[in-house]
Amino acid sequence: MSKHSRVNRPIWFDENAGCIKVIDQRRLPHRFEVAQLETVDHVITAIREMFVRGAPLIGATGALGVYTILASDRSRAMDDGHFGSECRRLKEARPTAVNLAWGVDAVADAVLPEKTASDRIRACLDKAFEIIESEVENCRRIGENGMGLIEKISREKGKNEPVNILTHCNAGRLACIEYGTATAPVYKAFENGINVHVWVDETRPLNQGARLTAWELSGSGVPHTVITDNAGGHLMQHSMVDLVIVGTDRTTRAGDVANKIGTYLKALAARDNNIPFYVALPSSTFDWQVKDGMEIPIEERSPDEVRFVTGVDRDDTVTRVLVPPQDSPAANPAFDVTPAHLVTGFITERGICDANEQAIVSLFPENRRDDVS
C-alpha cells in the first residue's frame, strides 16, 4: 500500500479500486464510515454536503477530483471543452474556500499539455499527490512555527500550569489531511511535553468542534473541554484563555480572514481582553487577488442545518431532532470575516507574521505587487 492509500488520512486514493475514498465526516464521532468517489458528481456532492470540509482538504479533494473527470469516461479524456466545463463545475461546489479552485486549476494546468488519455491521467494523479504531500508538509511546519507561541506562554506561567488555548470549528487533520492548521501547534507542544489544554467551541450549527475537534483531541490524548460557542467571552474575562488559534477558509492579501461563522465574535472578545488571536494557514489559503475581506463570497447553507441537530440517543441510534418551532424560518451564513486589525498574526509554513499586507508578502515575496511598498 502506497502513502497515497493510507486510511489514517481523511482522503486517499485506492490504487486497487482506482478510485478516491474519504472519511464521511458527517457521521463522526458516532460512526466511522468511508465513502467511495467514482465520478465528478460524487466528488461535488462530497464537497457540497460536507463529507469533506476544511480549506486544505477541500483543495486536495478538488485536485484528486479531476481524476474522476478523466477516468470515469476515458473516451472524453482528450476533449478539452468537456474537461474545462467539468473542472468549472467542480470549482463551483463551494464558494468560500479558495483552495478548491486552486487545487483544481493546478491539476488542470498539469493535465492539458499531455497528448494521450493515459498521460493525462498519470499527470493528474502525480500533481494531485504532489499537492497533498505539500499541504501535509506545510501543516507540519505550521505546527513547528506555532509551538513557540505556546512554549513562551508556558514558561511565563510555569510548567505546572496548563496553557489554555481556545479554538473554533475544526482545523485539525480531518480538515487538513494531517496535523491540521490551528491544532498543529497544539499537537507539537503536547508531543514536546508542554502542558496544554484546549477549549473546544462546539461550533454551531454543525458542531464541527464538538464532533470533530473533540474526537481528534481525544484520540491523541490532548486535554480538552467542549464549551458552548458563547462561553468563550466569559472564559476570557476570567483569565481562563491564554491564546486563541483558529484556521481559515480564505484570507486576503491584506489580512482579512474568512472562517467559520462565530470567529469574528471570538476575535472581538480576544481583543477586549488582550488575548493573542492567531490564524494558522498554509499559503494555499491566501487569496492573492483580493484585498478587502468584504469581497469574499460567503456561502449561505440550508436553514435546516440550524433547525435540526443530530446526535446519538440512549439506544445508540443516530437521531435528528428539530429544535425551533416547525414554522420558524432560519438563516445560515456559513462564514464571517474577521478584519485584519483584530488578528495578532498569521502562523504559516514559512513562519509567523503580522496581519498586514506588507508583512504577509515579506514571507511570500513571489506574490508581491508593484503597488505594495
Coordinates of N, CA, C and O in Angstrom, one line a residue, residues 100-225:
L100 N -10.2 25.3 -3.2 CA -10.8 24.4 -4.1 C -10.4 24.7 -5.5 O -10.0 23.9 -6.3
A101 N -10.6 26.0 -5.9 CA -10.2 26.4 -7.3 C -8.7 26.3 -7.5 O -8.3 25.9 -8.6
W102 N -8.0 26.6 -6.4 CA -6.5 26.5 -6.5 C -6.1 25.1 -6.8 O -5.2 24.8 -7.7
G103 N -6.7 24.1 -6.1 CA -6.3 22.7 -6.4 C -6.7 22.2 -7.7 O -5.9 21.5 -8.4
V104 N -7.9 22.5 -8.2 CA -8.4 22.1 -9.5 C -7.6 22.7 -10.6 O -7.2 22.0 -11.5
D105 N -7.3 24.0 -10.5 CA -6.6 24.7 -11.5 C -5.1 24.2 -11.6 O -4.6 24.0 -12.8
A106 N -4.5 23.9 -10.5 CA -3.1 23.4 -10.6 C -3.1 22.1 -11.3 O -2.1 21.8 -12.1
V107 N -4.0 21.2 -11.0 CA -4.0 19.9 -11.7 C -4.4 20.0 -13.2 O -3.8 19.4 -14.0
A108 N -5.4 20.9 -13.5 CA -5.7 21.1 -14.9 C -4.6 21.6 -15.7 O -4.4 21.2 -16.8
D109 N -3.8 22.5 -15.1 CA -2.6 23.0 -15.8 C -1.6 21.9 -16.1 O -0.9 22.0 -17.1
A110 N -1.5 21.0 -15.2 CA -0.6 19.8 -15.4 C -1.1 18.9 -16.5 O -0.3 18.2 -17.2
V111 N -2.4 18.8 -16.6 CA -3.1 17.8 -17.4 C -3.1 18.2 -18.9 O -2.8 17.4 -19.8
L112 N -3.5 19.5 -19.1 CA -3.8 19.9 -20.5 C -2.6 19.7 -21.5 O -2.9 19.4 -22.7
P113 N -1.4 19.9 -21.2 CA -0.3 19.7 -22.2 C -0.1 18.3 -22.7 O 0.5 18.1 -23.7
E114 N -0.7 17.3 -21.9 CA -0.4 15.9 -22.3 C -1.2 15.5 -23.5 O -2.3 16.0 -23.7
K115 N -0.7 14.6 -24.3 CA -1.3 14.3 -25.6 C -2.1 13.0 -25.7 O -2.6 12.7 -26.7
T116 N -2.1 12.2 -24.6 CA -2.9 11.0 -24.6 C -3.7 10.9 -23.3 O -3.3 11.5 -22.3
A117 N -4.8 10.1 -23.4 CA -5.6 9.9 -22.2 C -4.8 9.3 -21.0 O -4.9 9.8 -19.9
S118 N -4.0 8.4 -21.3 CA -3.2 7.7 -20.2 C -2.2 8.7 -19.6 O -2.1 8.7 -18.4
D119 N -1.6 9.5 -20.4 CA -0.6 10.5 -19.9 C -1.4 11.6 -19.1 O -0.8 12.1 -18.1
R120 N -2.6 11.9 -19.5 CA -3.3 12.9 -18.7 C -3.7 12.4 -17.4 O -3.6 13.1 -16.4
I121 N -4.1 11.1 -17.3 CA -4.4 10.5 -16.0 C -3.2 10.5 -15.1 O -3.3 10.8 -13.9
R122 N -2.1 10.0 -15.7 CA -0.9 10.0 -14.9 C -0.5 11.3 -14.4 O -0.1 11.5 -13.2
A123 N -0.5 12.4 -15.3 CA -0.1 13.7 -14.9 C -1.1 14.2 -13.8 O -0.7 14.9 -12.8
C124 N -2.3 13.9 -13.9 CA -3.3 14.3 -12.9 C -3.0 13.7 -11.6 O -3.0 14.5 -10.6
L125 N -2.8 12.4 -11.5 CA -2.5 11.8 -10.2 C -1.2 12.3 -9.6 O -1.1 12.6 -8.4
D126 N -0.2 12.4 -10.5 CA 1.1 12.9 -10.0 C 1.0 14.3 -9.3 O 1.5 14.6 -8.3
K127 N 0.3 15.2 -10.0 CA 0.1 16.6 -9.5 C -0.8 16.6 -8.2 O -0.5 17.3 -7.3
A128 N -1.8 15.8 -8.2 CA -2.7 15.8 -7.1 C -2.0 15.2 -5.8 O -2.1 15.8 -4.7
F129 N -1.2 14.2 -6.0 CA -0.4 13.6 -4.9 C 0.7 14.6 -4.5 O 0.9 14.8 -3.3
E130 N 1.2 15.4 -5.4 CA 2.2 16.4 -5.0 C 1.6 17.5 -4.2 O 2.1 17.9 -3.2
I131 N 0.4 17.9 -4.5 CA -0.4 18.9 -3.8 C -0.7 18.4 -2.4 O -0.5 19.1 -1.4
I132 N -1.1 17.2 -2.3 CA -1.5 16.6 -1.0 C -0.3 16.5 -0.1 O -0.3 16.9 1.1
E133 N 0.9 16.0 -0.6 CA 2.1 15.9 0.3 C 2.6 17.3 0.6 O 3.1 17.4 1.7
S134 N 2.5 18.2 -0.3 CA 2.9 19.6 0.0 C 2.1 20.2 1.2 O 2.6 20.8 2.1
E135 N 0.8 20.0 1.1 CA -0.1 20.5 2.2 C 0.2 19.8 3.5 O 0.2 20.5 4.6
V136 N 0.5 18.5 3.5 CA 0.9 17.8 4.7 C 2.1 18.5 5.3 O 2.2 18.7 6.5
E137 N 3.1 18.7 4.5 CA 4.4 19.3 4.9 C 4.2 20.7 5.4 O 4.7 21.1 6.4
N138 N 3.3 21.5 4.8 CA 3.0 22.8 5.2 C 2.4 22.8 6.6 O 2.7 23.6 7.5
C139 N 1.5 21.9 6.8 CA 0.9 21.8 8.2 C 1.9 21.4 9.2 O 1.8 21.9 10.4
R140 N 2.8 20.5 8.9 CA 3.8 20.1 9.8 C 4.6 21.3 10.2 O 4.9 21.5 11.4
R141 N 5.0 22.1 9.3 CA 5.8 23.3 9.5 C 5.0 24.4 10.3 O 5.6 25.1 11.2
I142 N 3.7 24.5 10.1 CA 2.9 25.4 10.8 C 2.9 25.0 12.3 O 3.0 25.8 13.2
G143 N 2.9 23.6 12.6 CA 3.0 23.2 13.9 C 4.3 23.6 14.6 O 4.4 24.0 15.7
E144 N 5.4 23.4 13.9 CA 6.7 23.8 14.4 C 6.8 25.3 14.7 O 7.3 25.7 15.7
N145 N 6.3 26.1 13.7 CA 6.4 27.5 13.8 C 5.5 28.0 15.0 O 5.9 29.0 15.6
G146 N 4.4 27.4 15.1 CA 3.4 27.9 16.1 C 3.7 27.4 17.5 O 3.3 28.0 18.5
M147 N 4.5 26.3 17.7 CA 4.7 25.8 19.0 C 5.4 26.8 19.9 O 5.2 26.9 21.1
G148 N 6.3 27.7 19.3 CA 7.0 28.7 20.1 C 6.1 29.6 20.9 O 6.4 30.1 22.0
L149 N 4.9 29.9 20.3 CA 4.0 30.8 21.0 C 3.5 30.1 22.2 O 3.3 30.8 23.3
I150 N 3.2 28.8 22.2 CA 2.7 28.1 23.3 C 3.8 27.9 24.3 O 3.6 28.0 25.6
E151 N 5.0 27.6 23.9 CA 6.1 27.4 24.7 C 6.4 28.7 25.5 O 6.7 28.6 26.7
K152 N 6.3 29.8 24.9 CA 6.6 31.1 25.6 C 5.6 31.3 26.7 O 6.0 31.7 27.9
I153 N 4.3 31.1 26.4 CA 3.3 31.3 27.5 C 3.5 30.3 28.6 O 3.4 30.6 29.8
S154 N 3.9 29.0 28.3 CA 4.2 28.0 29.3 C 5.3 28.4 30.2 O 5.2 28.2 31.5
R155 N 6.4 29.0 29.7 CA 7.5 29.4 30.5 C 7.0 30.6 31.5 O 7.4 30.6 32.6
E156 N 6.2 31.4 30.9 CA 5.7 32.6 31.8 C 4.8 32.1 32.9 O 4.8 32.7 34.0
K157 N 4.0 31.1 32.6 CA 3.0 30.6 33.6 C 3.7 29.6 34.6 O 3.2 29.5 35.7
G158 N 4.7 28.9 34.1 CA 5.2 27.8 34.9 C 4.7 26.5 34.4 O 3.6 26.4 34.0
K159 N 5.6 25.5 34.4 CA 5.3 24.2 33.7 C 4.1 23.5 34.3 O 3.5 22.6 33.7
N160 N 3.8 23.8 35.6 CA 2.7 23.1 36.2 C 1.4 23.7 35.9 O 0.3 23.1 36.2
E161 N 1.3 24.8 35.2 CA 0.1 25.4 34.8 C -0.1 25.2 33.3 O 0.8 25.4 32.5
P162 N -1.3 24.7 32.9 CA -1.6 24.5 31.5 C -1.7 25.7 30.7 O -2.2 26.8 31.2
V163 N -1.3 25.7 29.5 CA -1.6 26.8 28.5 C -3.0 26.5 27.9 O -3.2 25.5 27.3
N164 N -3.9 27.4 28.2 CA -5.3 27.3 27.8 C -5.5 27.9 26.4 O -5.3 29.1 26.3
I165 N -5.8 27.1 25.4 CA -5.9 27.5 24.0 C -7.3 27.4 23.6 O -7.9 26.3 23.8
L166 N -7.9 28.4 23.1 CA -9.3 28.3 22.5 C -9.2 28.2 21.0 O -8.5 29.0 20.4
T167 N -10.0 27.3 20.5 CA -10.1 27.2 19.0 C -11.6 27.1 18.6 O -12.5 26.8 19.4
H168 N -11.9 27.4 17.3 CA -13.2 27.5 16.8 C -13.3 26.6 15.6 O -12.4 26.6 14.7
C169 N -14.4 25.8 15.4 CA -14.6 24.9 14.3 C -13.6 23.8 14.4 O -13.0 23.5 15.4
N170 N -13.3 23.2 13.3 CA -12.3 22.1 13.2 C -11.2 22.5 12.2 O -11.5 22.6 11.0
A171 N -10.0 22.7 12.7 CA -8.9 22.9 11.8 C -7.8 21.9 12.1 O -6.6 22.3 12.2
G172 N -8.2 20.7 12.3 CA -7.3 19.6 12.6 C -7.0 18.7 11.4 O -7.3 19.2 10.2
R173 N -6.6 17.5 11.6 CA -6.2 16.7 10.5 C -7.4 16.3 9.6 O -7.2 16.1 8.4
L174 N -8.6 16.3 10.2 CA -9.8 16.0 9.4 C -10.0 17.1 8.3 O -10.6 16.8 7.3
A175 N -9.6 18.3 8.6 CA -9.7 19.4 7.7 C -8.5 19.6 6.8 O -8.6 20.4 5.8
C176 N -7.4 19.0 7.2 CA -6.1 19.3 6.5 C -5.3 18.2 6.1 O -4.1 18.3 5.9
I177 N -5.8 17.0 6.1 CA -5.1 15.7 5.7 C -4.2 15.2 6.8 O -4.4 14.0 7.2
E178 N -3.3 16.0 7.3 CA -2.5 15.6 8.5 C -2.2 16.8 9.3 O -2.2 17.9 8.8
Y179 N -2.0 16.6 10.6 CA -1.6 17.7 11.6 C -2.6 18.7 11.9 O -2.9 19.1 13.0
G180 N -3.2 19.3 10.8 CA -4.1 20.4 10.9 C -3.4 21.7 10.8 O -2.2 21.8 10.6
T181 N -4.1 22.8 10.9 CA -3.5 24.2 10.9 C -3.6 24.7 12.4 O -2.6 24.7 13.0
A182 N -4.8 25.0 12.9 CA -4.9 25.6 14.2 C -4.4 24.6 15.3 O -3.9 24.9 16.3
T183 N -4.6 23.3 15.0 CA -4.3 22.3 16.0 C -2.8 21.8 15.9 O -2.3 21.2 16.8
A184 N -2.2 22.1 14.8 CA -0.8 21.6 14.6 C 0.2 22.1 15.7 O 0.9 21.3 16.3
P185 N 0.1 23.4 16.1 CA 1.0 23.8 17.2 C 0.6 23.2 18.5 O 1.5 22.9 19.4
V186 N -0.7 22.9 18.7 CA -1.1 22.2 19.9 C -0.5 20.8 20.0 O 0.1 20.4 21.0
Y187 N -0.6 20.0 18.9 CA -0.1 18.7 18.9 C 1.5 18.7 19.1 O 2.0 17.9 19.8
K188 N 2.1 19.6 18.4 CA 3.6 19.7 18.6 C 4.0 20.1 20.0 O 4.9 19.5 20.5
A189 N 3.3 21.0 20.6 CA 3.5 21.3 22.0 C 3.3 20.1 22.9 O 4.1 19.8 23.8
F190 N 2.2 19.4 22.7 CA 1.8 18.3 23.5 C 2.9 17.2 23.4 O 3.3 16.6 24.4
E191 N 3.4 16.9 22.2 CA 4.4 15.9 21.9 C 5.7 16.3 22.6 O 6.5 15.4 22.9
N192 N 5.9 17.6 22.8 CA 7.2 18.0 23.4 C 7.0 18.3 24.9 O 7.9 18.9 25.6
G193 N 6.0 17.7 25.5 CA 5.8 17.7 27.0 C 5.3 19.0 27.6 O 5.4 19.2 28.8
I194 N 4.8 19.9 26.7 CA 4.2 21.2 27.2 C 2.8 20.9 27.7 O 2.0 20.3 27.1
N195 N 2.5 21.5 28.9 CA 1.2 21.3 29.5 C 0.2 22.1 28.8 O 0.2 23.4 28.9
V196 N -0.7 21.5 28.0 CA -1.7 22.3 27.2 C -3.1 21.8 27.5 O -3.3 20.6 27.9
H197 N -4.1 22.7 27.3 CA -5.5 22.4 27.5 C -6.2 23.2 26.4 O -5.9 24.4 26.2
V198 N -7.2 22.5 25.7 CA -7.9 23.2 24.6 C -9.3 23.4 25.0 O -10.0 22.4 25.4
W199 N -9.8 24.6 24.9 CA -11.2 24.9 24.9 C -11.8 24.7 23.5 O -11.3 25.4 22.6
V200 N -12.7 23.8 23.4 CA -13.2 23.5 22.0 C -14.6 24.1 21.9 O -15.6 23.6 22.5
D201 N -14.7 25.1 21.1 CA -16.1 25.7 20.7 C -16.9 24.6 20.0 O -16.4 23.9 19.1
E202 N -18.1 24.4 20.5 CA -19.0 23.4 19.8 C -19.1 23.7 18.3 O -19.2 22.8 17.5
T203 N -19.2 25.0 17.9 CA -19.3 25.5 16.6 C -20.6 25.1 15.9 O -20.7 24.3 15.0
R204 N -21.7 25.7 16.3 CA -23.0 25.6 15.7 C -22.9 26.3 14.3 O -22.1 27.2 14.1
P205 N -23.7 25.8 13.3 CA -24.8 24.8 13.6 C -24.4 23.3 13.4 O -25.2 22.5 13.8
L206 N -23.3 23.0 12.8 CA -23.0 21.6 12.5 C -22.0 21.0 13.5 O -21.6 19.9 13.4
N207 N -21.7 21.8 14.5 CA -20.9 21.3 15.7 C -19.6 20.6 15.3 O -19.2 19.6 15.8
Q208 N -18.9 21.2 14.4 CA -17.6 20.6 14.0 C -16.6 20.6 15.1 O -15.7 19.7 15.1
G209 N -16.7 21.5 16.0 CA -15.8 21.5 17.2 C -16.2 20.3 18.1 O -15.3 19.5 18.5
A210 N -17.4 20.3 18.5 CA -17.9 19.3 19.5 C -17.7 17.9 18.9 O -17.4 16.9 19.6
R211 N -18.0 17.8 17.6 CA -17.9 16.4 16.9 C -16.5 16.0 16.5 O -16.1 14.9 16.7
L212 N -15.9 16.9 15.8 CA -14.6 16.6 15.1 C -13.4 17.0 15.9 O -12.5 16.1 16.0
T213 N -13.3 18.2 16.3 CA -12.1 18.6 17.0 C -11.9 17.8 18.3 O -10.9 17.3 18.7
A214 N -13.0 17.7 19.1 CA -13.0 16.9 20.3 C -12.6 15.4 20.0 O -11.9 14.8 20.8
W215 N -13.1 14.9 18.9 CA -12.8 13.5 18.5 C -11.3 13.3 18.3 O -10.7 12.4 18.7
E216 N -10.8 14.3 17.5 CA -9.3 14.3 17.2 C -8.5 14.4 18.5 O -7.5 13.6 18.7
L217 N -8.8 15.4 19.3 CA -8.0 15.6 20.5 C -8.1 14.4 21.5 O -7.1 14.0 22.1
S218 N -9.3 13.9 21.6 CA -9.5 12.7 22.5 C -8.6 11.6 22.0 O -8.0 10.9 22.8
G219 N -8.6 11.3 20.7 CA -7.8 10.2 20.2 C -6.3 10.4 20.3 O -5.6 9.4 20.4
S220 N -5.9 11.7 20.5 CA -4.5 11.9 20.7 C -4.1 12.1 22.1 O -2.9 12.4 22.4
G221 N -5.1 12.1 23.0 CA -4.8 12.2 24.4 C -4.6 13.7 24.9 O -4.1 13.9 26.0
V222 N -5.0 14.6 24.1 CA -4.7 16.1 24.4 C -5.9 16.5 25.3 O -7.1 16.4 25.0
P223 N -5.6 17.1 26.5 CA -6.6 17.5 27.4 C -7.5 18.6 26.7 O -6.9 19.6 26.1
H224 N -8.8 18.5 26.9 CA -9.7 19.5 26.2 C -11.0 19.5 26.9 O -11.4 18.6 27.6
T225 N -11.8 20.6 26.7 CA -13.1 20.7 27.2 C -14.0 21.3 26.1 O -13.6 22.4 25.6

